[in-house]
PDB file of C-alpha atoms in Angstrom:
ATOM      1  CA  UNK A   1       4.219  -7.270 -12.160  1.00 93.00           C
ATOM      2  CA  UNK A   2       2.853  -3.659 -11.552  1.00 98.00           C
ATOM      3  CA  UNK A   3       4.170  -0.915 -13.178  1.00 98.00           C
ATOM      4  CA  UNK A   4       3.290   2.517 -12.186  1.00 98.00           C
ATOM      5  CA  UNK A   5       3.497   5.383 -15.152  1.00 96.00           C
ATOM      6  CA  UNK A   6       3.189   8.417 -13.450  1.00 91.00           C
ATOM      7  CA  UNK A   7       2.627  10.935 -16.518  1.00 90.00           C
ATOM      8  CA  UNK A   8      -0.010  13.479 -15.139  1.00 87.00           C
ATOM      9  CA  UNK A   9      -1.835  14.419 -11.367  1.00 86.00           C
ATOM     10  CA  UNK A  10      -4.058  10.683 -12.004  1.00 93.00           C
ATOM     11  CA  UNK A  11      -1.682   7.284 -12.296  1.00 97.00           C
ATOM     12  CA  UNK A  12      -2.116   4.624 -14.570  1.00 98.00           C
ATOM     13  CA  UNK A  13      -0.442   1.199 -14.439  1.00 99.00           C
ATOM     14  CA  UNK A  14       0.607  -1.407 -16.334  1.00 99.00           C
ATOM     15  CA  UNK A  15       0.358  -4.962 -15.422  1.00 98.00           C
ATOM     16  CA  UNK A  16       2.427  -7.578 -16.929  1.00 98.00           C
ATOM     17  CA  UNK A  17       1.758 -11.138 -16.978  1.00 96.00           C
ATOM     18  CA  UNK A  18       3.635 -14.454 -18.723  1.00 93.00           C
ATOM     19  CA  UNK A  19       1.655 -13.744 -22.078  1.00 95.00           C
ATOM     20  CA  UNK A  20       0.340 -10.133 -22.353  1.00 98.00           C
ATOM     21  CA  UNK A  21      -0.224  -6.980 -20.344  1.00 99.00           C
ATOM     22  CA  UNK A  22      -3.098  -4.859 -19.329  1.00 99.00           C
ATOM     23  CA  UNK A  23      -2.956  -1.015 -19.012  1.00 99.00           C
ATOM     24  CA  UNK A  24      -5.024   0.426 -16.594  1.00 99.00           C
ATOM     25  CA  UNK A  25      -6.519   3.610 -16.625  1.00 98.00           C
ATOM     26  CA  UNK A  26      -5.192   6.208 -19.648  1.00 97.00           C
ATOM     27  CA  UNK A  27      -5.028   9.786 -17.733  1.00 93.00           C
ATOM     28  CA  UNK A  28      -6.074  12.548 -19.665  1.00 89.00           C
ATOM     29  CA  UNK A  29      -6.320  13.201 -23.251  1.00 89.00           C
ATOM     30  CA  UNK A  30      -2.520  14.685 -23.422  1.00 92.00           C
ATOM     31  CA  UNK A  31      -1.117  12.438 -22.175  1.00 94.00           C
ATOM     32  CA  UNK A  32      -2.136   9.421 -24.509  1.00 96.00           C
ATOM     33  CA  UNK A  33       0.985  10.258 -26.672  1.00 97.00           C
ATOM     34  CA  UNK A  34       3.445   9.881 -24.065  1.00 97.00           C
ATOM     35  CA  UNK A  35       1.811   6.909 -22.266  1.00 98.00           C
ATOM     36  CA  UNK A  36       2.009   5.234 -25.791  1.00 98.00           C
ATOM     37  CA  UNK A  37       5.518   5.522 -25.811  1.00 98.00           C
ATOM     38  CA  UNK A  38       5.968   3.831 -22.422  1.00 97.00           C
ATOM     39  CA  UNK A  39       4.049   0.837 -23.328  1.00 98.00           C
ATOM     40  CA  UNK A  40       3.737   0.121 -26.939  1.00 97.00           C
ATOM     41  CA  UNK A  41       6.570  -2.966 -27.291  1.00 97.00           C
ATOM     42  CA  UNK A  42       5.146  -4.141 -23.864  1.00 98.00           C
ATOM     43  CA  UNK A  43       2.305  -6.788 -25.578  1.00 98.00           C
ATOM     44  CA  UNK A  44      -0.678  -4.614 -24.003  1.00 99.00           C
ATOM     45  CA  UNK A  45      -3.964  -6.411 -24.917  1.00 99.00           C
ATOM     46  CA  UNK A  46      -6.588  -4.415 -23.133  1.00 99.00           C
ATOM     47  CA  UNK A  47      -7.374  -1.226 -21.492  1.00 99.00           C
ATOM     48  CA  UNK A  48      -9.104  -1.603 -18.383  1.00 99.00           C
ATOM     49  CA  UNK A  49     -10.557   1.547 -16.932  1.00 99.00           C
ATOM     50  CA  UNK A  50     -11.304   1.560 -13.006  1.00 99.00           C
ATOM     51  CA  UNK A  51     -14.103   4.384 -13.297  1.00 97.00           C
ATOM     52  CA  UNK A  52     -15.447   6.903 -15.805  1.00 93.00           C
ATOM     53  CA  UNK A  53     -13.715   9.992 -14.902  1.00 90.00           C
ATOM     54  CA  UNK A  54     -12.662  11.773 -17.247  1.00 88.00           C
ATOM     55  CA  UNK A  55      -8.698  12.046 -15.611  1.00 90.00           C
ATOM     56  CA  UNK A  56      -8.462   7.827 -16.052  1.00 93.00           C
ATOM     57  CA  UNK A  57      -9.807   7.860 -19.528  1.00 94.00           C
ATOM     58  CA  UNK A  58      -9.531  10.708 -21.667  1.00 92.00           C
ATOM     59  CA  UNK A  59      -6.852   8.876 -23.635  1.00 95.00           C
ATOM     60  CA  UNK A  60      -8.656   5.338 -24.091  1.00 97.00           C
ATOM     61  CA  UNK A  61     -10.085   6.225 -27.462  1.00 96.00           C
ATOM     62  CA  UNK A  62      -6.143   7.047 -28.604  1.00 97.00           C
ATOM     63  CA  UNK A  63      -4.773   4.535 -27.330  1.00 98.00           C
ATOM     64  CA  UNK A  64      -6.841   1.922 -27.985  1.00 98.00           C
ATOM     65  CA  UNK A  65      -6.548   2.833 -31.656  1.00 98.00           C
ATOM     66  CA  UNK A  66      -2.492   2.649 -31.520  1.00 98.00           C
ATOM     67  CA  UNK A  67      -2.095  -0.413 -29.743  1.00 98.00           C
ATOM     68  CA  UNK A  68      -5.335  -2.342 -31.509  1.00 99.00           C
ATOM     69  CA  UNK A  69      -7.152  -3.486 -28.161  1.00 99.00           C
ATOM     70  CA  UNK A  70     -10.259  -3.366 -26.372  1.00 99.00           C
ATOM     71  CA  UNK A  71     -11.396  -1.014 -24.040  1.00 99.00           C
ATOM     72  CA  UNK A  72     -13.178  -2.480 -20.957  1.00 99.00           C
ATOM     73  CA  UNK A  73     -14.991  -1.055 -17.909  1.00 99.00           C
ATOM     74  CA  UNK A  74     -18.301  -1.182 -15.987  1.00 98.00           C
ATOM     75  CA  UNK A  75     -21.623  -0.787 -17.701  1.00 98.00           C
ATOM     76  CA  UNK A  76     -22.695   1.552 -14.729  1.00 97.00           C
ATOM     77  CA  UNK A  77     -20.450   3.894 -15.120  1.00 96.00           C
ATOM     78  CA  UNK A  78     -20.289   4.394 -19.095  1.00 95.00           C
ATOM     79  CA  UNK A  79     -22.922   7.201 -19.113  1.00 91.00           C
ATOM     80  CA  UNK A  80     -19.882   9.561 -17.114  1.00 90.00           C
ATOM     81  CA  UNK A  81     -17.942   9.218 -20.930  1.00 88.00           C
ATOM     82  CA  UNK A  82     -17.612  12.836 -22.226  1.00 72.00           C
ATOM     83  CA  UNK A  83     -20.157  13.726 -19.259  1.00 67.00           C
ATOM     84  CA  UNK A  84     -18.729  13.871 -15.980  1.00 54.00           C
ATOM     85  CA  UNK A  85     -21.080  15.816 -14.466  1.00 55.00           C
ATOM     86  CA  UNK A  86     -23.484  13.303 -14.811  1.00 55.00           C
ATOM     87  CA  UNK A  87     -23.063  12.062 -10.934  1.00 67.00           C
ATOM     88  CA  UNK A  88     -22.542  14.448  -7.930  1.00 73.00           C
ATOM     89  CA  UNK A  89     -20.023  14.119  -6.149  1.00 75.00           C
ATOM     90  CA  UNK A  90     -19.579  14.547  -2.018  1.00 66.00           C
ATOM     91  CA  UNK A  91     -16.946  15.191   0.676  1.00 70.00           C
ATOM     92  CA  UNK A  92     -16.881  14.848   3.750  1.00 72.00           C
ATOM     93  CA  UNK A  93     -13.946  16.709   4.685  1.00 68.00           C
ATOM     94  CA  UNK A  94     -12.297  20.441   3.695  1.00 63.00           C
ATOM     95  CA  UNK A  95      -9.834  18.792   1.173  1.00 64.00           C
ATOM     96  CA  UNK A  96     -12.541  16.612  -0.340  1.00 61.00           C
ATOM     97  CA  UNK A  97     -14.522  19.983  -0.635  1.00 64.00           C
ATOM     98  CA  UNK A  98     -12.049  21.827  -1.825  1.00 62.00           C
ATOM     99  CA  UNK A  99     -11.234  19.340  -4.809  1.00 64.00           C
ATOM    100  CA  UNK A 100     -15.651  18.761  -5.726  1.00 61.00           C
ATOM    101  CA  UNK A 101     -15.268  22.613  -6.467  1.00 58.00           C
ATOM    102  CA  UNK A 102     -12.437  22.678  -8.385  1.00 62.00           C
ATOM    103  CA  UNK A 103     -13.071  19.615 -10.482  1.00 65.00           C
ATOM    104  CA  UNK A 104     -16.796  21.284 -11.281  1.00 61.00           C
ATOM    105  CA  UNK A 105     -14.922  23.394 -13.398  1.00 55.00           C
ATOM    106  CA  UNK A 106     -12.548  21.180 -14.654  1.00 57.00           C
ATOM    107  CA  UNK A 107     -15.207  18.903 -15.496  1.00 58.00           C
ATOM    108  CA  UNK A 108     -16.319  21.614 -17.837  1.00 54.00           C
ATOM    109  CA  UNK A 109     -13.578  22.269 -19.886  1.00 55.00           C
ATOM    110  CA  UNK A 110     -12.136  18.727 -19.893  1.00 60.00           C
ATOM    111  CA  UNK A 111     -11.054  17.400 -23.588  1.00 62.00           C
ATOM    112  CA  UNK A 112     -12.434  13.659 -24.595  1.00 66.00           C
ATOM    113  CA  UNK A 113     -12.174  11.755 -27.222  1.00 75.00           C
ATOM    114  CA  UNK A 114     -15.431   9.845 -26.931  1.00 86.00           C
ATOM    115  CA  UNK A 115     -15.509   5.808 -26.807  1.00 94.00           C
ATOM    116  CA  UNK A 116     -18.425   2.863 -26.342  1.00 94.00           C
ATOM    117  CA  UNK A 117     -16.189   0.177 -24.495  1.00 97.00           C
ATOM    118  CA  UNK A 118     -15.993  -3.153 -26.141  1.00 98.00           C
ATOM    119  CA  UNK A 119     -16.071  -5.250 -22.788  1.00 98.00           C
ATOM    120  CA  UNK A 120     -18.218  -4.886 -20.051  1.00 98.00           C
ATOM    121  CA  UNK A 121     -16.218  -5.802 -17.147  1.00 99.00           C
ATOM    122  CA  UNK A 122     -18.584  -7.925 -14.333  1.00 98.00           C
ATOM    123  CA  UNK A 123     -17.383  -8.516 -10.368  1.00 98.00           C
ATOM    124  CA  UNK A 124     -14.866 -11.424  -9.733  1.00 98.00           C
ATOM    125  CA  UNK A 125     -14.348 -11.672 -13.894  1.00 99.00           C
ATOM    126  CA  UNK A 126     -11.393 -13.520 -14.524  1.00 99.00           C
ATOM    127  CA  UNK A 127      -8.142 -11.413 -16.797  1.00 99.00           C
ATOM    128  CA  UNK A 128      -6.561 -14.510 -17.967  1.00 98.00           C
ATOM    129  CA  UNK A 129      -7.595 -14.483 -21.066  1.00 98.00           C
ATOM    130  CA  UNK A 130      -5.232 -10.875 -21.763  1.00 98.00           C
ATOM    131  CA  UNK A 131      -2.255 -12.646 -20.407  1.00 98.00           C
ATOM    132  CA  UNK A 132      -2.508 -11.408 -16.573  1.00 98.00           C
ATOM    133  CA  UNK A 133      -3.041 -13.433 -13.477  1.00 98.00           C
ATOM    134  CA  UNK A 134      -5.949 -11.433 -12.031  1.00 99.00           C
ATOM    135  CA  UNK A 135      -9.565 -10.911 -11.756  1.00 99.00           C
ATOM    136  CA  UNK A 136     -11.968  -7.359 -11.276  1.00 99.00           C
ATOM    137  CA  UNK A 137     -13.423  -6.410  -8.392  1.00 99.00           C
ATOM    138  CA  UNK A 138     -16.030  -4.318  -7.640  1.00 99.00           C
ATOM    139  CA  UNK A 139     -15.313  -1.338  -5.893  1.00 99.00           C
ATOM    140  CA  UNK A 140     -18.790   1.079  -6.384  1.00 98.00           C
ATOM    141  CA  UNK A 141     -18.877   4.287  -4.220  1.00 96.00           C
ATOM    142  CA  UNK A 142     -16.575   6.879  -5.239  1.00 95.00           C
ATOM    143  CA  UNK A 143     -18.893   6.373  -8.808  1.00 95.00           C
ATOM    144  CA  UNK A 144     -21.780   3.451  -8.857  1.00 96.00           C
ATOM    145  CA  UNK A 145     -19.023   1.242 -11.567  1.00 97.00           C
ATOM    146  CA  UNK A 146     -15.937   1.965 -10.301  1.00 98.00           C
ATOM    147  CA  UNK A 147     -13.801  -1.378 -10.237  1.00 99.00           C
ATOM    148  CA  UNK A 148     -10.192  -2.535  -9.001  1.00 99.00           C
ATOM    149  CA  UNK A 149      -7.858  -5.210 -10.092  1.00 99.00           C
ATOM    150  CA  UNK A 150      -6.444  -7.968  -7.987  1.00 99.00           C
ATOM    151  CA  UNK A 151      -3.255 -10.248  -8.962  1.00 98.00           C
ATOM    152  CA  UNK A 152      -2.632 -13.461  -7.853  1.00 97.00           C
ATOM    153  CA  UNK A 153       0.720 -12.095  -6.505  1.00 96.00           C
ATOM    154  CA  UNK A 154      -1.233  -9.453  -3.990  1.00 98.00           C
ATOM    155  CA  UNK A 155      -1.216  -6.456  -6.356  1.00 98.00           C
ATOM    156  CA  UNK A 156      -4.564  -4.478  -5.987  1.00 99.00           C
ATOM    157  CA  UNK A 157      -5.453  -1.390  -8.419  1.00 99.00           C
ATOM    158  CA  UNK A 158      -7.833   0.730  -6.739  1.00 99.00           C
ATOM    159  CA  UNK A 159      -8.382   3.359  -8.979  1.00 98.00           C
ATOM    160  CA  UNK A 160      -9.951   6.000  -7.057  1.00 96.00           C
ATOM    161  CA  UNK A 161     -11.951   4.196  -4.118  1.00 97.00           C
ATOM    162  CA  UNK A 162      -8.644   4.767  -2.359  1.00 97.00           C
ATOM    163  CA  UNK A 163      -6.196   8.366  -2.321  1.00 94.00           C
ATOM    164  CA  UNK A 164      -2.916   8.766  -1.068  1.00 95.00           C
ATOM    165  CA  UNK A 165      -2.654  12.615  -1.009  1.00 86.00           C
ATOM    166  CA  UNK A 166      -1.227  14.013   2.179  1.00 85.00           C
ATOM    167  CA  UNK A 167      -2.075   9.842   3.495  1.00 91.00           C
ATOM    168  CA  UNK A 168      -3.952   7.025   2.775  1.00 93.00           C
ATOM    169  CA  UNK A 169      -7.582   7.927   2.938  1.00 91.00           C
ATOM    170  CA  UNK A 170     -10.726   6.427   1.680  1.00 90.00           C
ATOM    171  CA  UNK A 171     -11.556   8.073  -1.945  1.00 88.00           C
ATOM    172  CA  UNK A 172     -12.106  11.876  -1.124  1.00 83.00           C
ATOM    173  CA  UNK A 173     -14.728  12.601  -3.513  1.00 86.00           C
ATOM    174  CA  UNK A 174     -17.852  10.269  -3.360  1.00 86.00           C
ATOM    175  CA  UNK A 175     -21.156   9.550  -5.146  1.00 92.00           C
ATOM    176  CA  UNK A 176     -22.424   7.376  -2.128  1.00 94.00           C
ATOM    177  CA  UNK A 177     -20.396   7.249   1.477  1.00 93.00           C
ATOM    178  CA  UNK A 178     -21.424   4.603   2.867  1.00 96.00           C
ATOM    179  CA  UNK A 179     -21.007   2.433  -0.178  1.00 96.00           C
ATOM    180  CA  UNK A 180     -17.315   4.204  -0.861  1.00 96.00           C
ATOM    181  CA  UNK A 181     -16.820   3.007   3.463  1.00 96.00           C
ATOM    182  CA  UNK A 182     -17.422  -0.412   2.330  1.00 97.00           C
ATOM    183  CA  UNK A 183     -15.123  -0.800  -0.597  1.00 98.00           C
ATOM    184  CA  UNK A 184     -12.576   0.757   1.608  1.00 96.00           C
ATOM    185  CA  UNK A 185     -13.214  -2.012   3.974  1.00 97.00           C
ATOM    186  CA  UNK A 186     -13.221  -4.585   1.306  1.00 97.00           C
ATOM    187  CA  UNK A 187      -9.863  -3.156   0.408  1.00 98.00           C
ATOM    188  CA  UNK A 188      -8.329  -3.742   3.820  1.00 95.00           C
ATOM    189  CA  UNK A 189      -9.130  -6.978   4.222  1.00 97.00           C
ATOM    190  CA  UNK A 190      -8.470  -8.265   0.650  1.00 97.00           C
ATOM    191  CA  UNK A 191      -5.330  -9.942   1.431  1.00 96.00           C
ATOM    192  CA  UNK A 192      -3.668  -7.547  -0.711  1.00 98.00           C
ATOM    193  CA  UNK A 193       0.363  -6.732  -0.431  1.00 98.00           C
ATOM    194  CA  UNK A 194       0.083  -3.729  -2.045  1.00 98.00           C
ATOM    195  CA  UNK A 195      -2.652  -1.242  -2.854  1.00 98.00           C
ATOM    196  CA  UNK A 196      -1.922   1.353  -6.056  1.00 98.00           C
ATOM    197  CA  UNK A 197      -4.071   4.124  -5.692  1.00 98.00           C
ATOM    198  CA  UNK A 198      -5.817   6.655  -8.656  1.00 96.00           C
ATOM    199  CA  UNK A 199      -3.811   9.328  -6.757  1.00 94.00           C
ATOM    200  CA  UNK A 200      -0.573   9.046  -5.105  1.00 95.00           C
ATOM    201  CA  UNK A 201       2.175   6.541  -4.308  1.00 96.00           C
ATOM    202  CA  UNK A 202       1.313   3.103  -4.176  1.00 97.00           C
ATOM    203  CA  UNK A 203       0.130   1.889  -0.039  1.00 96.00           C
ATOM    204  CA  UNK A 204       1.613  -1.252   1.643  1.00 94.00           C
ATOM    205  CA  UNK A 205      -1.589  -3.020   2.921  1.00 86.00           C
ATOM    206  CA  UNK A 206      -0.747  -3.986   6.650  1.00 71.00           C
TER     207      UNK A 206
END
């Protein structure tokens, strides 16, 4: 099962299995407090963060410590932790623009609470093992390591390589295009029932 927890602008989601649950993505660093509350009789046994922006996992550190688990994400995208600006990002259209300016000085002033993760999360890695049907996916384009998570029922956490602002887009800030243009693709032809996006309601994948 999928939950959506819709505490700030970025969503995180919980997914529940038969013998544990995975949070993905944490939001900002406010919000850890209130996403703990949400989730914290709910037998969470990892964080799994879908890219290193700073809006999916300001809170990791904090949480991580309250709820005793591991924090897992890509290897080539832990040098963004407390650095965002470490990648460029592009648009390719006047929203996407508008939002690379703005988050350049959000980027700035954004709070972390810095983290090494203890897994390094690998394409087609299985999540059975923390109690959920599902395995990662690799997903690289809006930042080289950002990942999504596919379920066994048809679930598939996209983090940001998809948006749903206005509609469903491809992600609307990018390191590399073409490479975001193919993890779209990959998306749509995943099999997937439903696709929860980093930003917006959750898509049905027809």
């Amino acid at each position: 099962m999928t939950e959506r927890i819709k505490i700030s602008y970025a969503n995180c989601y919980l997914l529940s299995g038969d013998k544990g649950s995975i949070l993905v993505d944490t939001c900002n660093y406010k919000d850890g407090p209130a996403i703990y509350s949400r989730i914290k009789d709910r037998n969470v046994r990892l964080i799994l963060l879908t890219h290193g922006h700073f809006d999916h996992v300001s809170s990791a550190k904090y949480l991580a410590k309250r709820l005793n688990v591991p924090i897992a994400m890509s290897e080539a995208d832990v040098h963004l932790i407390g650095n965002g600006q470490a990648s460029k990002l592009h648009a390719n259209t006047p929203l996407g623009r508008i939002m690379v300016f703005f988050s350049q000085g959000v980027l700035k002033k954004a709070e972390y609470s810095l983290f090494t993760p203890d897994v390094l999360l690998e394409d087609g890695q299985d999540l059975s093992e923390y109690g959920v049907n599902a395995r990662v996916i690799s997903l690289p384009g809006h930042t080289k390591g950002s990942v999504g998570v596919l379920t066994a029922d048809g679930d598939f956490i996209v983090g940001d390589a998809m948006f749903n602002m206005l509609r469903p887009t491809g992600s609307r800030l990018f390191e590399d295009r073409i490479i975001m243009e193919e993890s779209l693709q990959k998306i749509r032809s995943s099999g997937a029932k439903t696709i929860y996006v980093g930003h917006g309601k959750p898509i049905g994948n027809n």
